[in-house]
Short mmCIF file of C-alpha atoms in Angstrom, two decimals:
data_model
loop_
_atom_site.label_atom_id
_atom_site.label_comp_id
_atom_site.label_asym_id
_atom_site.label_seq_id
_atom_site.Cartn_x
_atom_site.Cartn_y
_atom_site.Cartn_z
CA UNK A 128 94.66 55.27 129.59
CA UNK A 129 92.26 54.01 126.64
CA UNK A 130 89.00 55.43 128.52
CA UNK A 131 91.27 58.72 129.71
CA UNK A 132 91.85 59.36 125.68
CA UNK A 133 88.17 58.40 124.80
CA UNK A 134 86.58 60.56 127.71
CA UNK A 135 88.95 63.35 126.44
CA UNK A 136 87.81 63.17 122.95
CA UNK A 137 84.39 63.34 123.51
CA UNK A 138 84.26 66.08 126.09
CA UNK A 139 83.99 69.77 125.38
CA UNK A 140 85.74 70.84 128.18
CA UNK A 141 88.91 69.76 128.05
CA UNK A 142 89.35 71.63 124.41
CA UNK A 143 87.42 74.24 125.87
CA UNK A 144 90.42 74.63 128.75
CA UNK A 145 93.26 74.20 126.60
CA UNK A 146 92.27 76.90 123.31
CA UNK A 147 91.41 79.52 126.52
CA UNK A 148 94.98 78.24 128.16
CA UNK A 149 96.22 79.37 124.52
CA UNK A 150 94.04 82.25 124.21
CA UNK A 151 95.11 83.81 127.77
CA UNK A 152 98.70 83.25 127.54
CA UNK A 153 98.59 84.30 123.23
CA UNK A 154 97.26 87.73 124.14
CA UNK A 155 98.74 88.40 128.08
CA UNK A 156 101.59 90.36 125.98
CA UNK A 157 102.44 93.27 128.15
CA UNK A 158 104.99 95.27 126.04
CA UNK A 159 102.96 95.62 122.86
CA UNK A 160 101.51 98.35 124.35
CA UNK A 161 104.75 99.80 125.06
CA UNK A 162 106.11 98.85 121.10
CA UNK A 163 106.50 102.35 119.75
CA UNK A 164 109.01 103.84 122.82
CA UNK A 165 110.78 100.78 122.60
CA UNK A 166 111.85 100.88 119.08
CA UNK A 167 112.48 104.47 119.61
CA UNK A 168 114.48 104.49 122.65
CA UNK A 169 118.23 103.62 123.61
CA UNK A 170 117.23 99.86 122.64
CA UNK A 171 116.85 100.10 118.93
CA UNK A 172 117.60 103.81 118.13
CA UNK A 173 114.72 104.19 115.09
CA UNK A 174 113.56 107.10 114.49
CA UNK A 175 109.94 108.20 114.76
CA UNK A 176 109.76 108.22 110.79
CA UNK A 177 111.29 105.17 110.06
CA UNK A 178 108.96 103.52 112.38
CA UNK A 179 105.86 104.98 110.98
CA UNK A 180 106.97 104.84 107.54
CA UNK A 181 108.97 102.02 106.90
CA UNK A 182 108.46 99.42 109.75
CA UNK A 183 104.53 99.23 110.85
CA UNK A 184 103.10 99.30 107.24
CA UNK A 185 105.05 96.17 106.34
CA UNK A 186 102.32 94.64 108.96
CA UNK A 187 99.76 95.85 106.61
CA UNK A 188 101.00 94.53 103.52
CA UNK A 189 102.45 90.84 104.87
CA UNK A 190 98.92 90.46 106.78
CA UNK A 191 97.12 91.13 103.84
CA UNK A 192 99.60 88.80 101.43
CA UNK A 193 99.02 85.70 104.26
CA UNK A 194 95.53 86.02 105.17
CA UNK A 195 93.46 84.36 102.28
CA UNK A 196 95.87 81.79 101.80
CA UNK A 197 95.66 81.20 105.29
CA UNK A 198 92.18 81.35 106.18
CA UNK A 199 91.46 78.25 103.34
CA UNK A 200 94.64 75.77 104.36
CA UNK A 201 93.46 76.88 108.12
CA UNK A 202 90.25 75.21 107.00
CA UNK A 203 91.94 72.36 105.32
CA UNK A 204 94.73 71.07 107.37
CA UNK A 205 91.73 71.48 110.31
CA UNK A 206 93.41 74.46 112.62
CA UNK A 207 95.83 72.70 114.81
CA UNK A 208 98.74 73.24 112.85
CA UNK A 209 97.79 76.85 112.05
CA UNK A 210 97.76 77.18 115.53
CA UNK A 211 101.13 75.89 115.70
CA UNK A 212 102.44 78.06 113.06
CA UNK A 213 101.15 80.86 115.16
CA UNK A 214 102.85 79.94 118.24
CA UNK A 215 106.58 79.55 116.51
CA UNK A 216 105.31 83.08 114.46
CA UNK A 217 105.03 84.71 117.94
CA UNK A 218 108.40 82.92 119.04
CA UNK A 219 110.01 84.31 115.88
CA UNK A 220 108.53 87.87 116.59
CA UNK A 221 109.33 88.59 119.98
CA UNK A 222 113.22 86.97 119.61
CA UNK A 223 113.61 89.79 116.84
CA UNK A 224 112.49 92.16 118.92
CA UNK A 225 114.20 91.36 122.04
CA UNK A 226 117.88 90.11 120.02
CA UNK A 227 117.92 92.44 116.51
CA UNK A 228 118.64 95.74 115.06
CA UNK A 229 117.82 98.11 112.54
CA UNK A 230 114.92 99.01 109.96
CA UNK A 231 115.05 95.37 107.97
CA UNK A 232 115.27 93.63 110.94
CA UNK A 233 112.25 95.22 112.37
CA UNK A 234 110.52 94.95 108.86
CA UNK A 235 111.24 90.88 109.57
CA UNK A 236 109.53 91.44 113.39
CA UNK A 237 106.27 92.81 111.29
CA UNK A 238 106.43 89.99 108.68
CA UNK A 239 105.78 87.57 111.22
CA UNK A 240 103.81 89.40 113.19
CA UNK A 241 101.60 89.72 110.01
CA UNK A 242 101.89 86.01 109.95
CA UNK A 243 100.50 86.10 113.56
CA UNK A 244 97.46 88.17 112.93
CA UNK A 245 96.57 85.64 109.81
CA UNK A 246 96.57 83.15 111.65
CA UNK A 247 94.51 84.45 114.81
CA UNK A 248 91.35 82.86 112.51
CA UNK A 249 92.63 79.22 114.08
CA UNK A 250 91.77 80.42 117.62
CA UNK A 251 87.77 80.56 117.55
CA UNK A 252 87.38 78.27 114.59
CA UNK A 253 89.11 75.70 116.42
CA UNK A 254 86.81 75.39 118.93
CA UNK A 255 83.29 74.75 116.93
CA UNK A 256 84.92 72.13 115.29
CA UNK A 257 85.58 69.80 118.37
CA UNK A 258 82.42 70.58 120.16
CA UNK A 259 78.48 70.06 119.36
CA UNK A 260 76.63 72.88 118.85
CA UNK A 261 74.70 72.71 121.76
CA UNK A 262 77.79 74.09 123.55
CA UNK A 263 78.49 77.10 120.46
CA UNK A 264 77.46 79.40 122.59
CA UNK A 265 78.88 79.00 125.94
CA UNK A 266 82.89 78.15 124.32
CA UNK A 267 82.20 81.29 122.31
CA UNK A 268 82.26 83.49 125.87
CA UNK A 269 84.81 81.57 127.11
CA UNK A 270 87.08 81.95 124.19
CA UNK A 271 86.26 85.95 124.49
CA UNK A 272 86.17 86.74 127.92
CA UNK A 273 89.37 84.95 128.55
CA UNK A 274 91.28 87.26 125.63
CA UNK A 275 89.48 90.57 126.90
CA UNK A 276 90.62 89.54 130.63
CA UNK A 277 94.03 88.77 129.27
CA UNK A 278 94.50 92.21 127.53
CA UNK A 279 93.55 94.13 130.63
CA UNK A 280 95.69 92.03 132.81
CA UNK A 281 98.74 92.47 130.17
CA UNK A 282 97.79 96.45 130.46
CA UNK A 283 97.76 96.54 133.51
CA UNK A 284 101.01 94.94 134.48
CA UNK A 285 102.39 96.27 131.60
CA UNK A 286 101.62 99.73 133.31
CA UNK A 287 102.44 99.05 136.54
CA UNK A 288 105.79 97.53 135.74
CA UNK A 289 107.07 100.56 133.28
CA UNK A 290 105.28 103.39 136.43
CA UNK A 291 106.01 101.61 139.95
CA UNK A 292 109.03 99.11 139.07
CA UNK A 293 110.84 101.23 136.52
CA UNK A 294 111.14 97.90 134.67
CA UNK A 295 112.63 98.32 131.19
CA UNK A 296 110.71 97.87 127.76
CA UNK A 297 113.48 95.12 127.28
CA UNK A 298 112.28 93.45 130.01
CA UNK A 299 108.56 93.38 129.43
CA UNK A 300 109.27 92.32 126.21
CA UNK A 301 110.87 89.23 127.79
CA UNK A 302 107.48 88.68 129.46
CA UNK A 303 105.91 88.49 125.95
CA UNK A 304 108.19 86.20 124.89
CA UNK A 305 107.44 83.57 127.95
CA UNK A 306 103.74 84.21 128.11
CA UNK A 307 103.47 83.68 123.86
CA UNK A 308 106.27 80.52 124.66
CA UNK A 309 103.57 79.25 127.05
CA UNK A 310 100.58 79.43 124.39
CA UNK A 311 102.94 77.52 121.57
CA UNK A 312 103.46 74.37 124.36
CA UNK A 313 99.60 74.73 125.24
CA UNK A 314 98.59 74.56 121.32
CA UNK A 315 100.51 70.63 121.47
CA UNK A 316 97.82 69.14 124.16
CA UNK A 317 95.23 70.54 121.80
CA UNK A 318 92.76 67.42 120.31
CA UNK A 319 93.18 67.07 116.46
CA UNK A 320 89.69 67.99 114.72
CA UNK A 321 87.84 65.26 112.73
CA UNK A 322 85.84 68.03 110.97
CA UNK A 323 86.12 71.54 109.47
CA UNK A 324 83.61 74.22 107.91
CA UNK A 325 84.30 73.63 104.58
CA UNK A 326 87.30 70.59 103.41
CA UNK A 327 86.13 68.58 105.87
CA UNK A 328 82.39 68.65 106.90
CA UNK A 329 80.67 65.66 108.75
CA UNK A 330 76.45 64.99 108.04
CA UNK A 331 74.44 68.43 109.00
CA UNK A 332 73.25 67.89 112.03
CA UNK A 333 76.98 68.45 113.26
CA UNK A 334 77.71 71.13 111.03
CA UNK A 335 74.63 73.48 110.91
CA UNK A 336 73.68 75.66 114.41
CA UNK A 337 70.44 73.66 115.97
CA UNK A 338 67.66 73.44 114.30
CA UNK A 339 65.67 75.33 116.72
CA UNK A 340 67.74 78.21 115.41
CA UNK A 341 68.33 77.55 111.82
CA UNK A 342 65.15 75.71 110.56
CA UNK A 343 64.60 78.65 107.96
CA UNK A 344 67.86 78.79 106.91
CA UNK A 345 68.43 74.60 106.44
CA UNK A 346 65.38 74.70 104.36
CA UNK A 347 65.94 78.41 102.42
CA UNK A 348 69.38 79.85 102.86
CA UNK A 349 71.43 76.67 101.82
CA UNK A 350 69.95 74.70 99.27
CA UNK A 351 73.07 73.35 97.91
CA UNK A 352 75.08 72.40 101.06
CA UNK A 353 72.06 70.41 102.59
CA UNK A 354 72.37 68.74 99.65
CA UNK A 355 76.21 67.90 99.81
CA UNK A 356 75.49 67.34 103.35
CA UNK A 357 72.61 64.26 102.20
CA UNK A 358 75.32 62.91 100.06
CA UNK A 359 77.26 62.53 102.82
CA UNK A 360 75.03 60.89 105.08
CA UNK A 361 73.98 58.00 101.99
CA UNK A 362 77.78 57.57 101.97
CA UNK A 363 76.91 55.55 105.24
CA UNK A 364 74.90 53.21 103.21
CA UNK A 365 78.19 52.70 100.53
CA UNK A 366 80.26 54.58 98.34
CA UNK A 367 78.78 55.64 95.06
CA UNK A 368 80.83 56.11 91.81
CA UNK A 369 80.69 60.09 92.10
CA UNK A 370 82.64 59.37 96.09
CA UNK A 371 85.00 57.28 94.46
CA UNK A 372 85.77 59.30 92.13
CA UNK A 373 85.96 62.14 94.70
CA UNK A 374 88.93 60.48 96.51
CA UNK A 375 90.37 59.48 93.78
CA UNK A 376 90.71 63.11 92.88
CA UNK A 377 90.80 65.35 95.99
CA UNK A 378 91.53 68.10 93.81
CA UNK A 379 87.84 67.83 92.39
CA UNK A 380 86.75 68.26 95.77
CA UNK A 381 88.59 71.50 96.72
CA UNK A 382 87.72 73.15 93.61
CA UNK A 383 83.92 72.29 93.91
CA UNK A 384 84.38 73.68 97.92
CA UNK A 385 85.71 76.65 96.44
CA UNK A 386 82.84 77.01 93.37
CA UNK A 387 79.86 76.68 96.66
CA UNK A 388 81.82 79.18 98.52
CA UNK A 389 81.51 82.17 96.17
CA UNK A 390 77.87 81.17 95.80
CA UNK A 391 77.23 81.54 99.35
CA UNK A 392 78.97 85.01 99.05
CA UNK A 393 77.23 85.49 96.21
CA UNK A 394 73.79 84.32 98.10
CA UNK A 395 75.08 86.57 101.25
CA UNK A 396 75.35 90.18 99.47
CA UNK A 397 72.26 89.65 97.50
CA UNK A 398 70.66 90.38 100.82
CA UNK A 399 70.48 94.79 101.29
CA UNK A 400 70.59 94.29 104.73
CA UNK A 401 73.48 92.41 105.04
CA UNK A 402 75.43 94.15 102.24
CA UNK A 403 75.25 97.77 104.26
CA UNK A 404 75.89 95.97 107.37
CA UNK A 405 79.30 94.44 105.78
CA UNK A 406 79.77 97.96 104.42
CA UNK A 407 80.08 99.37 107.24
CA UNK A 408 81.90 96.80 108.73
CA UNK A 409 84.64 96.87 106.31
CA UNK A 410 84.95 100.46 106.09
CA UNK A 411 84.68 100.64 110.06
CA UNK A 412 87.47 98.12 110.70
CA UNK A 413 89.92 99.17 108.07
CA UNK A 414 89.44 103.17 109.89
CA UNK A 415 89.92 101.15 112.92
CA UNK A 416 93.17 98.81 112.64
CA UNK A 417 94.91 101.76 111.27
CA UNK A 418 94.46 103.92 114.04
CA UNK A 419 95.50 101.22 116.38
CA UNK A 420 98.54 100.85 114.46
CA UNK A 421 99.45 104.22 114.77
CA UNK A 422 97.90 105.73 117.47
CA UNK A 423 101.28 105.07 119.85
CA UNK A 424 103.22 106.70 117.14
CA UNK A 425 100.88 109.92 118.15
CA UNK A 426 101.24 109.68 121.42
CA UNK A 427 104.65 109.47 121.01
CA UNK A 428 104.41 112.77 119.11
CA UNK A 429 102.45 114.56 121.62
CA UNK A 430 103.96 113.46 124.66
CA UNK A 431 107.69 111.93 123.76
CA UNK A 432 108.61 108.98 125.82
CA UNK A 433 112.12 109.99 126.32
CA UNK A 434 111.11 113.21 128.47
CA UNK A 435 107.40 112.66 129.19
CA UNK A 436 105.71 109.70 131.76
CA UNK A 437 104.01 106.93 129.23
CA UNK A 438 100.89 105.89 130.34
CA UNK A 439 99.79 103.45 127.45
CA UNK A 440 99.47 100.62 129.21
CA UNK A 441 96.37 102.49 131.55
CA UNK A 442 94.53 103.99 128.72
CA UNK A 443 94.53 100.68 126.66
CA UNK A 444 93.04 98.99 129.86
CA UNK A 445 90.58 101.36 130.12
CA UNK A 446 89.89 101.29 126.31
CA UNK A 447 89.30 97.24 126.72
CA UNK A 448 87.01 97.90 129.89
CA UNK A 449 84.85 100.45 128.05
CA UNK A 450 84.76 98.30 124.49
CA UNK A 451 83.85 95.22 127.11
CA UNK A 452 80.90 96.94 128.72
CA UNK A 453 79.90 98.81 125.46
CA UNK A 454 79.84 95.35 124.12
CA UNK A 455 77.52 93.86 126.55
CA UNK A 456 75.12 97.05 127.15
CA UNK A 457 74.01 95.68 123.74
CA UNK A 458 72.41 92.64 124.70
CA UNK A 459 70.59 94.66 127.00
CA UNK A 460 69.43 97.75 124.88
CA UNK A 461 66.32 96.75 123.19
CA UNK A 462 66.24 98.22 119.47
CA UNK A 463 64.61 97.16 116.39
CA UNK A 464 68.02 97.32 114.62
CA UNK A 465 66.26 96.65 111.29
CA UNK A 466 64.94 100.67 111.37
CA UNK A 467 67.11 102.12 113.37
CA UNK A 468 70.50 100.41 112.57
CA UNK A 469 72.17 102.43 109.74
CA UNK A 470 71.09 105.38 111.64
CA UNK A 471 73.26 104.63 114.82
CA UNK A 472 76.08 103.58 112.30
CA UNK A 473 76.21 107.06 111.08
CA UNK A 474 75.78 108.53 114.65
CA UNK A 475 78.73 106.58 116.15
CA UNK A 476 81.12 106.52 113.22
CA UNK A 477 80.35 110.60 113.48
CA UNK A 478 81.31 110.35 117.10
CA UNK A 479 84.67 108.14 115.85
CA UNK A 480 84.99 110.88 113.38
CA UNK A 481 85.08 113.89 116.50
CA UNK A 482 87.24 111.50 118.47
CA UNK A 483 89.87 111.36 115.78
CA UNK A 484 89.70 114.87 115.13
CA UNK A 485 90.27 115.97 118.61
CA UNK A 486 93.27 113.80 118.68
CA UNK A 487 94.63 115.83 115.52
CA UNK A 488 94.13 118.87 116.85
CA UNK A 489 94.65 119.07 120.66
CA UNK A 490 98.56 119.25 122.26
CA UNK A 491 97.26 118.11 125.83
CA UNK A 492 98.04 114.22 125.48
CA UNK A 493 95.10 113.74 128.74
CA UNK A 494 92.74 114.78 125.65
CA UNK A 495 93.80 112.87 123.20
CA UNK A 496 94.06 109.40 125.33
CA UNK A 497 90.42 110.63 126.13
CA UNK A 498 89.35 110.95 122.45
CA UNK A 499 91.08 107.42 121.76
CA UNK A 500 88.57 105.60 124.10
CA UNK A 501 85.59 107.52 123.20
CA UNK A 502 86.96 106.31 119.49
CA UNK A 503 87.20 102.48 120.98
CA UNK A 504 84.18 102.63 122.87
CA UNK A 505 82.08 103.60 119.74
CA UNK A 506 83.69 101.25 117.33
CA UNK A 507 83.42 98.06 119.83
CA UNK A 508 79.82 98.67 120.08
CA UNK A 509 79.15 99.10 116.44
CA UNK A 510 80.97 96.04 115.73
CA UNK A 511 79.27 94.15 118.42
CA UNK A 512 75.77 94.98 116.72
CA UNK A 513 77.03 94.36 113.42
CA UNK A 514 78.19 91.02 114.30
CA UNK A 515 74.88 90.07 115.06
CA UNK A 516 73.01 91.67 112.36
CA UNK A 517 75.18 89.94 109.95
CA UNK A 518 75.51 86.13 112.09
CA UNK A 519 71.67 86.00 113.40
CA UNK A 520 69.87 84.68 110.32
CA UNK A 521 73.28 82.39 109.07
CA UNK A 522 74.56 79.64 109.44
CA UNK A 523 77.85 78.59 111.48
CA UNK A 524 79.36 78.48 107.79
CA UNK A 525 78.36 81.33 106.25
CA UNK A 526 78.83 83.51 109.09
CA UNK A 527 82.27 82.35 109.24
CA UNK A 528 82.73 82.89 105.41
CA UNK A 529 81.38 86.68 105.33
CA UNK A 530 83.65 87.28 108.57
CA UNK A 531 86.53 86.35 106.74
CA UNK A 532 85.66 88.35 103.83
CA UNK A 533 84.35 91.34 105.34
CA UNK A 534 87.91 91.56 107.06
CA UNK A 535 89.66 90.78 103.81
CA UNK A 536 88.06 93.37 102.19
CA UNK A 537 88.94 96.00 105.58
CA UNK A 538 92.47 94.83 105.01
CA UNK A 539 92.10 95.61 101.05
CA UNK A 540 90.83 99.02 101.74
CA UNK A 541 93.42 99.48 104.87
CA UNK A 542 96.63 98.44 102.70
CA UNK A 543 95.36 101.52 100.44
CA UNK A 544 95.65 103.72 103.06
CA UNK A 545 98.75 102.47 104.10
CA UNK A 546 100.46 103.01 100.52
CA UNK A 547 98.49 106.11 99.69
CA UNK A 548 98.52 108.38 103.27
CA UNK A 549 101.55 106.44 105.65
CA UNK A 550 103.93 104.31 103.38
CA UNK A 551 107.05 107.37 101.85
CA UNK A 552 106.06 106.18 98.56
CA UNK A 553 102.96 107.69 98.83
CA UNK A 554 102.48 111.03 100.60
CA UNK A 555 103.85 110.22 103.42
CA UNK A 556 102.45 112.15 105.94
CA UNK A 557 103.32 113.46 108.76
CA UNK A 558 101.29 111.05 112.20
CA UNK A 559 99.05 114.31 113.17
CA UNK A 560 98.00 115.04 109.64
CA UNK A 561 97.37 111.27 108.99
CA UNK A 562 94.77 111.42 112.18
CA UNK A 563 93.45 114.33 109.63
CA UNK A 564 93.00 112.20 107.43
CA UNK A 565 91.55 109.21 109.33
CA UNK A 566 88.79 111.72 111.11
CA UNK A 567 87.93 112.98 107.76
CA UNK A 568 87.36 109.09 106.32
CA UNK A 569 85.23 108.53 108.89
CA UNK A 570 83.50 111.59 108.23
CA UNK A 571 82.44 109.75 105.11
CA UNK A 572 81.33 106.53 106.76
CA UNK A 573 79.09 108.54 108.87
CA UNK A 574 77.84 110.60 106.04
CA UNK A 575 76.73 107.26 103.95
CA UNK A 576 75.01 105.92 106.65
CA UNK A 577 72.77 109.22 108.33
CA UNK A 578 71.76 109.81 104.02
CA UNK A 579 71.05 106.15 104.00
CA UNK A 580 68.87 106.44 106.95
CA UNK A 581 67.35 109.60 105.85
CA UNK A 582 66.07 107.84 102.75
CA UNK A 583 64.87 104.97 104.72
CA UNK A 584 62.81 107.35 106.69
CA UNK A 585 61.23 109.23 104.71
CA UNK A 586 60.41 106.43 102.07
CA UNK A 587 58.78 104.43 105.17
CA UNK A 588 56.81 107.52 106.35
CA UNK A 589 55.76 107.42 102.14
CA UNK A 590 54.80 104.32 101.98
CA UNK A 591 52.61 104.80 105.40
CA UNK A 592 50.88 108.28 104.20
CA UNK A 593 49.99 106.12 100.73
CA UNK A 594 48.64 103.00 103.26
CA UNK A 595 46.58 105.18 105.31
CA UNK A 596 44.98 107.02 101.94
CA UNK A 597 44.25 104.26 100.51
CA UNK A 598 42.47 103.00 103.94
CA UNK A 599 40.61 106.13 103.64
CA UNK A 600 39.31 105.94 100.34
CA UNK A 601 37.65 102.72 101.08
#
């Protein structure tokens, strides 16, 4: 039993199994495509309004409340029991949804589901602390191509259950709760981590990407954390009085984590290149969580459930299909991204920007599930290349930190559309005018990004007219 447990703690693959075991059965949730017709129909009786206005922005504001909190005691208690919480947080949602009724219950269902979302930071962080780096890269397509094939397979049935079975929303909402039941039991057999990013980082050769990849940025880009990460290796040899005094005051230690972190942020954004790539990512992702919040509230509105066929669960499957091969199309595009990025940013987000328009103003609902995965397709591959831009010259930490701060600062900018366009103490639009408003925002992203990349041209055909004069006066 002794050699099972050591052969289990030392191997990637059994943690690699389990977290995709979790991941699968976490995200196989085939009535969440299905939410908006359910809380509107003979089950819980809300109104369109009261969904739109009252109900899904309490998501907005609970996620953004939980996650910065939650992405630094994820860190600290090492993800396990975050992944936990998440499990009973799922449990929690889907028994309020299946079980409760009326507008504060619901509000409860999007608290925790808030609480879910926060949390969702656990599932790939997890996994690079309990395996070498040599493996980073093959866990990382495990742990995505497992939660893309689980969507699809959740649309899918989803779909076919609601069209061919005439099963009931109720129903597939019982699903949920099994398959997200399934994920909390799988999160138990998960190995505790020894390590963590930040609280609890071993010598650097186990924290730092290999060094074939990150020479430059060992020796350049960290300067302060290689040396925290020598102090801990001479802590081998004995403990000096600055360790001792370290444990003795643990608080010490979480306040100097938190001093290096915003200097790597600070370190991060000095870079231009990085800074308009986390512009647009921020802008891009707050534009795109709130149109997947609402976007079943307009199909709702263009085609209602309670007289019209719903057909959610296909387009969504189609949606992930596209946003999966957009995705990988990227590894195999060849682009220097360095010129050419910010002007396919403002390209795409323009096409987002068409996409959302045509769902404002068409009445054929065929037209506006088609502008929704033109809208997908263009945001999955932005994000895909901006994911790189931003991770290819960091480290495992500091990729990790700007991810978690480019999304706080989406869900900053996304809470103020909430309160300012959705929420009835704002204006409280109406769902087509708020797609207005949505295509027009992204009208904006794409107009930063072409001027940007206007400038960029012409100052780099400048600086190539003054090169080749001064070639020719010599």
């Amino acid at each position: 039993m002794d050699c099972w447990k050591g052969a289990v703690g030392h191997s990637w693959i059994y943690p690699t199994v389990i977290i995709c075991m979790n991941g699968f059965f976490s995200t196989m949730r085939p009535s969440e495509y299905f939410l908006t017709p359910y809380l509107t129909g003979p089950d819980k009786n809300l109104t369109i309004e009261e969904v739109t206005k009252h109900v899904f922005p309490v998501w907005t504001y609970s996620y953004l409340a939980l996650l910065f909190p939650v992405f630094l005691i994820t860190d600290y208690v090492r993800y396990k029991p975050i992944l936990l919480l998440q499990g009973i947080s799922f449990i929690i949602t889907w028994l309020l949804l299946l079980f409760a009724h009326g507008v504060a219950a619901m509000q409860v269902v999007e608290f925790f589901y808030g609480m879910v979302t926060a949390t969702e930071v656990a599932y790939y962080a997890y996994i690079y602390s309990v395996v070498s780096a040599d493996h980073y890269q093959r866990v990382t397509s495990y742990c995505r191509s497992i939660t893309l094939v689980a969507a699809t397979v959740a649309a899918v049935l989803g779909q076919l259950l609601v069209s061919l079975a005439d099963v009931s929303y109720f129903y597939l909402n019982a699903i949920t709760l099994a398959s997200v039941s399934l994920a909390f039991v799988c999160s138990f057999f998960l190995p505790m981590p020894q390590k963590s990013m930040f609280f609890h980082r071993k010598d650097v050769s186990e924290t730092l990407p290999g060094p074939d990849k990150v020479v430059a940025t060992a020796g350049s880009d960290r300067p302060s954390s290689c040396q925290e990460d020598k102090g801990s290796v001479s802590a081998d040899r004995g403990p000096t009085p600055e360790h001792q005094a370290d444990n003795a005051k643990p608080q010490n230690h979480v306040l100097r984590v938190l001093v290096q972190l915003s200097k790597d942020l600070r370190d991060c954004y000095s870079s231009r290149k990085l800074l308009y790539w986390s512009l647009w990512w921020a802008l891009a992702t707050a534009g795109f969580n709130q149109v997947l919040n609402y976007i079943q509230v307009l199909w709702d509105f263009k085609a209602p459930s309670h007289s019209s066929a719903v057909y959610n669960g296909a387009v969504e499957a189609i949606a992930t299909f596209l946003g999966s091969a957009t995705s990988m199309a990227v590894g195999y595009v060849k682009v220097n991204w360095d010129l050419s990025g910010e002007l396919g940013l403002g390209i795409f987000s323009a096409m987002d920007a068409g996409s959302l328009f045509l769902m404002h103003f068409t009445d054929n609902i065929w037209a506006c599930y088609a502008g929704y995965l033109v809208f997908k397709a263009c945001y999955m591959l932005l994000i895909t290349i901006a994911t790189f831009q931003v991770a290819v010259n960091l480290s495992m930490e500091r990729y990790a930190l700007m991810f978690g701060f480019n999304n706080f600062v989406a869900l900053v900018i996304q809470t103020i559309l909430t309160v300012v366009v959705v929420d009835s103490k704002g204006l409280g639009l109406d769902i087509s005018t708020q797609f207005l408003i949505y295509g027009s925002y992204f009208t904006f992203i794409a107009g930063i990004f072409l001027i940007r990349s206007i400038y960029t041209i012409i100052t780099i055909k400048c600086r190539n007219t003054s090169v080749a004069g001064e070639s020719n006066d010599h």
